[in-house]
């Protein structure tokens, strides 16, 4: 009996054995077809190269690396898994971020021989940035260090100390050999000093993130549907919560209140629509709603602001320029934006906050972003869909950064014009000066 689906991310530095570990898990759970198994090539020791089950691109097979995100599924009697095997090379960091944005748990690999590397810690920070709170630190290739207990404890103690500011809820540290299958599906006889569960048991017992259906209703408007002279509906995909006819909702950022009249689909009207449903909603009254607006729960509306405190993962080769105009895409809303204040960058090796004037490719920093107009949003910890965004170069339309929203910034409301008794002429007479430039 499955206890739900767990979306799993494998990450870490290049050549730490991510594809081999997942390929071996597929083998251990009987998820490899006979023709796939027959096509596997063996290495010099006669062990099948399980990484070939995930490295599907020709360039990946030729170079022995992962380039694109490879998705695979497997199941045990207790749970079904969707695995995102992500690349370790620094130039493919954006692909790792893509996998992290949809995952419940991160399986972070470390080469026992090389120890923690900068890219290992960068991937840990990106996992935390995109809301992953459960992490499994798999210290791989223990066979290369003769299954030394001291090496394992040294790596795990350093990792837990450095990543303490990231506030992971659960960190499971497991010594493994993906090539030999140690501590993957069953305990290893060669590492009897490790008393914890193997990788598969941890994955089976992990809790997925809270379901989007349990959150307040949110539907970013994708388009206006005018299929008939008397029909005006608002089409989009519900990203959180549920909605039904007669329910009171609010349109953000205009904050106009209204009621749902119909929920239309190609197969007819629905009595209830949930997260993941693509629908067209009609309202009980005609109000101004456009693409990028958010239909939301009246009792728990989204926040509204034109200034945001964000954490940013810079992806472009051209460095961030504070004050330069970019485009921000938040849900279905695209508007102009600029970095008004780069608060600090994060040193991924130590997790320290360091002063910075710019961010280079793969840097992570905290900054304030000013927008051309107010937008509806939720903090990322409350909603992935309405709390994350990308920055776009307005000239070449490249995606240059991905980020999450921490909170909205408010403009001061106590600054108002003041009437003064002393004007420029009175000041000139007082000082016996003639003002001029």
mmCIF file of N, CA, C and O in Angstrom, residues 123-180:
data_model
loop_
_atom_site.group_PDB
_atom_site.id
_atom_site.type_symbol
_atom_site.label_atom_id
_atom_site.label_comp_id
_atom_site.label_asym_id
_atom_site.label_seq_id
_atom_site.Cartn_x
_atom_site.Cartn_y
_atom_site.Cartn_z
ATOM 1 N N UNK A 123 24.783 23.373 -3.529
ATOM 2 C CA UNK A 123 23.553 22.612 -3.750
ATOM 3 C C UNK A 123 22.723 22.510 -2.468
ATOM 4 O O UNK A 123 21.487 22.546 -2.525
ATOM 5 N N UNK A 124 23.374 22.394 -1.319
ATOM 6 C CA UNK A 124 22.644 22.375 -0.050
ATOM 7 C C UNK A 124 21.904 23.691 0.149
ATOM 8 O O UNK A 124 20.740 23.715 0.588
ATOM 9 N N UNK A 125 22.571 24.803 -0.173
ATOM 10 C CA UNK A 125 21.941 26.115 0.001
ATOM 11 C C UNK A 125 20.788 26.300 -0.978
ATOM 12 O O UNK A 125 19.734 26.855 -0.615
ATOM 13 N N UNK A 126 20.932 25.843 -2.217
ATOM 14 C CA UNK A 126 19.854 25.965 -3.196
ATOM 15 C C UNK A 126 18.659 25.125 -2.766
ATOM 16 O O UNK A 126 17.503 25.545 -2.901
ATOM 17 N N UNK A 127 18.918 23.930 -2.238
ATOM 18 C CA UNK A 127 17.819 23.091 -1.732
ATOM 19 C C UNK A 127 17.058 23.817 -0.633
ATOM 20 O O UNK A 127 15.821 23.833 -0.602
ATOM 21 N N UNK A 128 17.794 24.458 0.280
ATOM 22 C CA UNK A 128 17.152 25.217 1.350
ATOM 23 C C UNK A 128 16.402 26.417 0.788
ATOM 24 O O UNK A 128 15.285 26.737 1.224
ATOM 25 N N UNK A 129 16.999 27.102 -0.196
ATOM 26 C CA UNK A 129 16.381 28.273 -0.804
ATOM 27 C C UNK A 129 15.005 27.941 -1.366
ATOM 28 O O UNK A 129 14.057 28.719 -1.229
ATOM 29 N N UNK A 130 14.872 26.766 -1.985
ATOM 30 C CA UNK A 130 13.602 26.387 -2.590
ATOM 31 C C UNK A 130 12.737 25.539 -1.657
ATOM 32 O O UNK A 130 11.880 24.777 -2.105
ATOM 33 N N UNK A 131 12.964 25.696 -0.365
ATOM 34 C CA UNK A 131 12.022 25.187 0.622
ATOM 35 C C UNK A 131 12.166 23.742 1.023
ATOM 36 O O UNK A 131 11.305 23.213 1.727
ATOM 37 N N UNK A 132 13.234 23.067 0.620
ATOM 38 C CA UNK A 132 13.429 21.681 1.038
ATOM 39 C C UNK A 132 13.955 21.676 2.465
ATOM 40 O O UNK A 132 14.977 22.302 2.761
ATOM 41 N N UNK A 133 13.260 20.983 3.347
ATOM 42 C CA UNK A 133 13.636 20.964 4.763
ATOM 43 C C UNK A 133 14.190 19.615 5.218
ATOM 44 O O UNK A 133 14.789 19.517 6.277
ATOM 45 N N UNK A 134 13.989 18.557 4.440
ATOM 46 C CA UNK A 134 14.534 17.237 4.754
ATOM 47 C C UNK A 134 15.674 16.932 3.787
ATOM 48 O O UNK A 134 15.509 17.053 2.566
ATOM 49 N N UNK A 135 16.809 16.544 4.336
ATOM 50 C CA UNK A 135 17.963 16.255 3.491
ATOM 51 C C UNK A 135 18.635 14.976 3.974
ATOM 52 O O UNK A 135 18.744 14.720 5.172
ATOM 53 N N UNK A 136 19.037 14.155 3.013
ATOM 54 C CA UNK A 136 19.787 12.937 3.300
ATOM 55 C C UNK A 136 21.194 13.138 2.754
ATOM 56 O O UNK A 136 21.370 13.305 1.546
ATOM 57 N N UNK A 137 22.176 13.174 3.648
ATOM 58 C CA UNK A 137 23.570 13.315 3.243
ATOM 59 C C UNK A 137 24.147 11.915 3.066
ATOM 60 O O UNK A 137 24.397 11.204 4.044
ATOM 61 N N UNK A 138 24.327 11.513 1.810
ATOM 62 C CA UNK A 138 24.864 10.189 1.506
ATOM 63 C C UNK A 138 26.364 10.320 1.250
ATOM 64 O O UNK A 138 26.776 10.885 0.229
ATOM 65 N N UNK A 139 27.154 9.850 2.181
ATOM 66 C CA UNK A 139 28.614 9.864 2.019
ATOM 67 C C UNK A 139 28.964 8.640 1.183
ATOM 68 O O UNK A 139 29.028 7.515 1.678
ATOM 69 N N UNK A 140 29.179 8.880 -0.114
ATOM 70 C CA UNK A 140 29.316 7.805 -1.095
ATOM 71 C C UNK A 140 30.782 7.395 -1.280
ATOM 72 O O UNK A 140 31.692 8.070 -0.822
ATOM 73 N N UNK A 141 30.945 6.288 -1.963
ATOM 74 C CA UNK A 141 32.267 5.734 -2.296
ATOM 75 C C UNK A 141 33.056 5.389 -1.032
ATOM 76 O O UNK A 141 34.276 5.585 -0.969
ATOM 77 N N UNK A 142 32.341 4.883 -0.011
ATOM 78 C CA UNK A 142 33.024 4.466 1.216
ATOM 79 C C UNK A 142 33.999 3.326 0.957
ATOM 80 O O UNK A 142 34.950 3.122 1.720
ATOM 81 N N UNK A 143 33.782 2.576 -0.131
ATOM 82 C CA UNK A 143 34.711 1.493 -0.474
ATOM 83 C C UNK A 143 36.098 2.033 -0.807
ATOM 84 O O UNK A 143 37.107 1.332 -0.615
ATOM 85 N N UNK A 144 36.181 3.283 -1.289
ATOM 86 C CA UNK A 144 37.476 3.863 -1.651
ATOM 87 C C UNK A 144 38.278 4.309 -0.431
ATOM 88 O O UNK A 144 39.484 4.549 -0.542
ATOM 89 N N UNK A 145 37.616 4.443 0.727
ATOM 90 C CA UNK A 145 38.327 4.809 1.960
ATOM 91 C C UNK A 145 38.276 3.651 2.952
ATOM 92 O O UNK A 145 38.411 3.842 4.157
ATOM 93 N N UNK A 146 38.064 2.436 2.411
ATOM 94 C CA UNK A 146 38.062 1.201 3.211
ATOM 95 C C UNK A 146 37.022 1.252 4.335
ATOM 96 O O UNK A 146 37.267 0.763 5.439
ATOM 97 N N UNK A 147 35.907 1.877 4.028
ATOM 98 C CA UNK A 147 34.759 1.931 4.952
ATOM 99 C C UNK A 147 35.152 2.501 6.311
ATOM 100 O O UNK A 147 34.674 2.061 7.358
ATOM 101 N N UNK A 148 35.994 3.534 6.289
ATOM 102 C CA UNK A 148 36.529 4.111 7.530
ATOM 103 C C UNK A 148 35.448 4.917 8.257
ATOM 104 O O UNK A 148 34.901 5.884 7.702
ATOM 105 N N UNK A 149 35.170 4.560 9.489
ATOM 106 C CA UNK A 149 34.164 5.256 10.289
ATOM 107 C C UNK A 149 34.578 6.698 10.570
ATOM 108 O O UNK A 149 33.752 7.607 10.546
ATOM 109 N N UNK A 150 35.866 6.919 10.829
ATOM 110 C CA UNK A 150 36.342 8.264 11.148
ATOM 111 C C UNK A 150 36.127 9.239 10.006
ATOM 112 O O UNK A 150 35.762 10.405 10.229
ATOM 113 N N UNK A 151 36.353 8.788 8.774
ATOM 114 C CA UNK A 151 36.143 9.651 7.611
ATOM 115 C C UNK A 151 34.685 10.078 7.515
ATOM 116 O O UNK A 151 34.372 11.248 7.260
ATOM 117 N N UNK A 152 33.778 9.141 7.721
ATOM 118 C CA UNK A 152 32.345 9.429 7.670
ATOM 119 C C UNK A 152 31.958 10.471 8.719
ATOM 120 O O UNK A 152 31.285 11.465 8.408
ATOM 121 N N UNK A 153 32.367 10.283 9.953
ATOM 122 C CA UNK A 153 31.977 11.201 11.024
ATOM 123 C C UNK A 153 32.605 12.578 10.844
ATOM 124 O O UNK A 153 31.987 13.599 11.196
ATOM 125 N N UNK A 154 33.794 12.636 10.297
ATOM 126 C CA UNK A 154 34.439 13.935 10.056
ATOM 127 C C UNK A 154 33.651 14.738 9.018
ATOM 128 O O UNK A 154 33.410 15.939 9.195
ATOM 129 N N UNK A 155 33.215 14.089 7.939
ATOM 130 C CA UNK A 155 32.462 14.766 6.892
ATOM 131 C C UNK A 155 31.103 15.215 7.406
ATOM 132 O O UNK A 155 30.679 16.365 7.186
ATOM 133 N N UNK A 156 30.396 14.342 8.107
ATOM 134 C CA UNK A 156 29.041 14.684 8.559
ATOM 135 C C UNK A 156 29.060 15.776 9.620
ATOM 136 O O UNK A 156 28.187 16.654 9.629
ATOM 137 N N UNK A 157 30.058 15.751 10.521
ATOM 138 C CA UNK A 157 30.136 16.800 11.545
ATOM 139 C C UNK A 157 30.398 18.161 10.917
ATOM 140 O O UNK A 157 29.807 19.180 11.319
ATOM 141 N N UNK A 158 31.265 18.203 9.914
ATOM 142 C CA UNK A 158 31.556 19.460 9.224
ATOM 143 C C UNK A 158 30.328 19.971 8.488
ATOM 144 O O UNK A 158 30.010 21.170 8.526
ATOM 145 N N UNK A 159 29.608 19.070 7.827
ATOM 146 C CA UNK A 159 28.405 19.469 7.091
ATOM 147 C C UNK A 159 27.352 20.045 8.031
ATOM 148 O O UNK A 159 26.767 21.094 7.752
ATOM 149 N N UNK A 160 27.099 19.386 9.136
ATOM 150 C CA UNK A 160 26.076 19.861 10.067
ATOM 151 C C UNK A 160 26.449 21.209 10.667
ATOM 152 O O UNK A 160 25.577 22.056 10.898
ATOM 153 N N UNK A 161 27.738 21.428 10.902
ATOM 154 C CA UNK A 161 28.174 22.706 11.462
ATOM 155 C C UNK A 161 28.006 23.831 10.443
ATOM 156 O O UNK A 161 27.477 24.901 10.762
ATOM 157 N N UNK A 162 28.428 23.611 9.201
ATOM 158 C CA UNK A 162 28.387 24.667 8.196
ATOM 159 C C UNK A 162 26.953 25.001 7.804
ATOM 160 O O UNK A 162 26.609 26.170 7.586
ATOM 161 N N UNK A 163 26.094 23.987 7.717
ATOM 162 C CA UNK A 163 24.727 24.219 7.227
ATOM 163 C C UNK A 163 23.736 24.529 8.343
ATOM 164 O O UNK A 163 22.531 24.616 8.076
ATOM 165 N N UNK A 164 24.198 24.735 9.547
ATOM 166 C CA UNK A 164 23.285 25.051 10.650
ATOM 167 C C UNK A 164 22.410 26.274 10.348
ATOM 168 O O UNK A 164 21.216 26.275 10.664
ATOM 169 N N UNK A 165 22.933 27.347 9.714
ATOM 170 C CA UNK A 165 22.068 28.499 9.404
ATOM 171 C C UNK A 165 20.954 28.197 8.409
ATOM 172 O O UNK A 165 20.009 28.968 8.301
ATOM 173 N N UNK A 166 21.045 27.094 7.671
ATOM 174 C CA UNK A 166 20.031 26.783 6.671
ATOM 175 C C UNK A 166 18.772 26.199 7.289
ATOM 176 O O UNK A 166 17.742 26.085 6.615
ATOM 177 N N UNK A 167 18.819 25.820 8.528
ATOM 178 C CA UNK A 167 17.634 25.390 9.286
ATOM 179 C C UNK A 167 16.916 24.216 8.636
ATOM 180 O O UNK A 167 15.693 24.218 8.493
ATOM 181 N N UNK A 168 17.672 23.190 8.224
ATOM 182 C CA UNK A 168 17.021 21.962 7.783
ATOM 183 C C UNK A 168 16.315 21.322 8.970
ATOM 184 O O UNK A 168 16.854 21.269 10.080
ATOM 185 N N UNK A 169 15.117 20.811 8.756
ATOM 186 C CA UNK A 169 14.373 20.165 9.838
ATOM 187 C C UNK A 169 14.977 18.815 10.188
ATOM 188 O O UNK A 169 15.054 18.439 11.366
ATOM 189 N N UNK A 170 15.394 18.055 9.171
ATOM 190 C CA UNK A 170 15.955 16.727 9.392
ATOM 191 C C UNK A 170 17.163 16.533 8.484
ATOM 192 O O UNK A 170 17.078 16.765 7.273
ATOM 193 N N UNK A 171 18.275 16.130 9.073
ATOM 194 C CA UNK A 171 19.468 15.768 8.306
ATOM 195 C C UNK A 171 19.805 14.314 8.650
ATOM 196 O O UNK A 171 20.130 14.003 9.794
ATOM 197 N N UNK A 172 19.694 13.423 7.666
ATOM 198 C CA UNK A 172 20.025 12.019 7.849
ATOM 199 C C UNK A 172 21.372 11.762 7.166
ATOM 200 O O UNK A 172 21.509 11.999 5.964
ATOM 201 N N UNK A 173 22.344 11.302 7.897
ATOM 202 C CA UNK A 173 23.672 11.037 7.343
ATOM 203 C C UNK A 173 23.870 9.528 7.229
ATOM 204 O O UNK A 173 23.742 8.798 8.230
ATOM 205 N N UNK A 174 24.209 9.062 6.020
ATOM 206 C CA UNK A 174 24.310 7.625 5.767
ATOM 207 C C UNK A 174 25.595 7.343 4.988
ATOM 208 O O UNK A 174 25.835 7.968 3.948
ATOM 209 N N UNK A 175 26.437 6.397 5.464
ATOM 210 C CA UNK A 175 27.604 5.988 4.674
ATOM 211 C C UNK A 175 27.181 4.942 3.642
ATOM 212 O O UNK A 175 26.534 3.939 3.986
ATOM 213 N N UNK A 176 27.516 5.159 2.384
ATOM 214 C CA UNK A 176 27.066 4.242 1.335
ATOM 215 C C UNK A 176 28.179 3.977 0.330
ATOM 216 O O UNK A 176 29.165 4.727 0.238
ATOM 217 N N UNK A 177 27.975 2.906 -0.405
ATOM 218 C CA UNK A 177 28.740 2.652 -1.627
ATOM 219 C C UNK A 177 27.717 2.333 -2.697
ATOM 220 O O UNK A 177 27.148 1.236 -2.721
ATOM 221 N N UNK A 178 27.430 3.302 -3.562
ATOM 222 C CA UNK A 178 26.412 3.108 -4.588
ATOM 223 C C UNK A 178 26.802 1.995 -5.542
ATOM 224 O O UNK A 178 25.963 1.230 -6.002
ATOM 225 N N UNK A 179 28.094 1.876 -5.825
ATOM 226 C CA UNK A 179 28.565 0.860 -6.760
ATOM 227 C C UNK A 179 28.336 -0.546 -6.216
ATOM 228 O O UNK A 179 27.898 -1.447 -6.933
ATOM 229 N N UNK A 180 28.597 -0.724 -4.922
ATOM 230 C CA UNK A 180 28.472 -2.051 -4.304
ATOM 231 C C UNK A 180 27.100 -2.281 -3.673
ATOM 232 O O UNK A 180 26.784 -3.407 -3.286
#
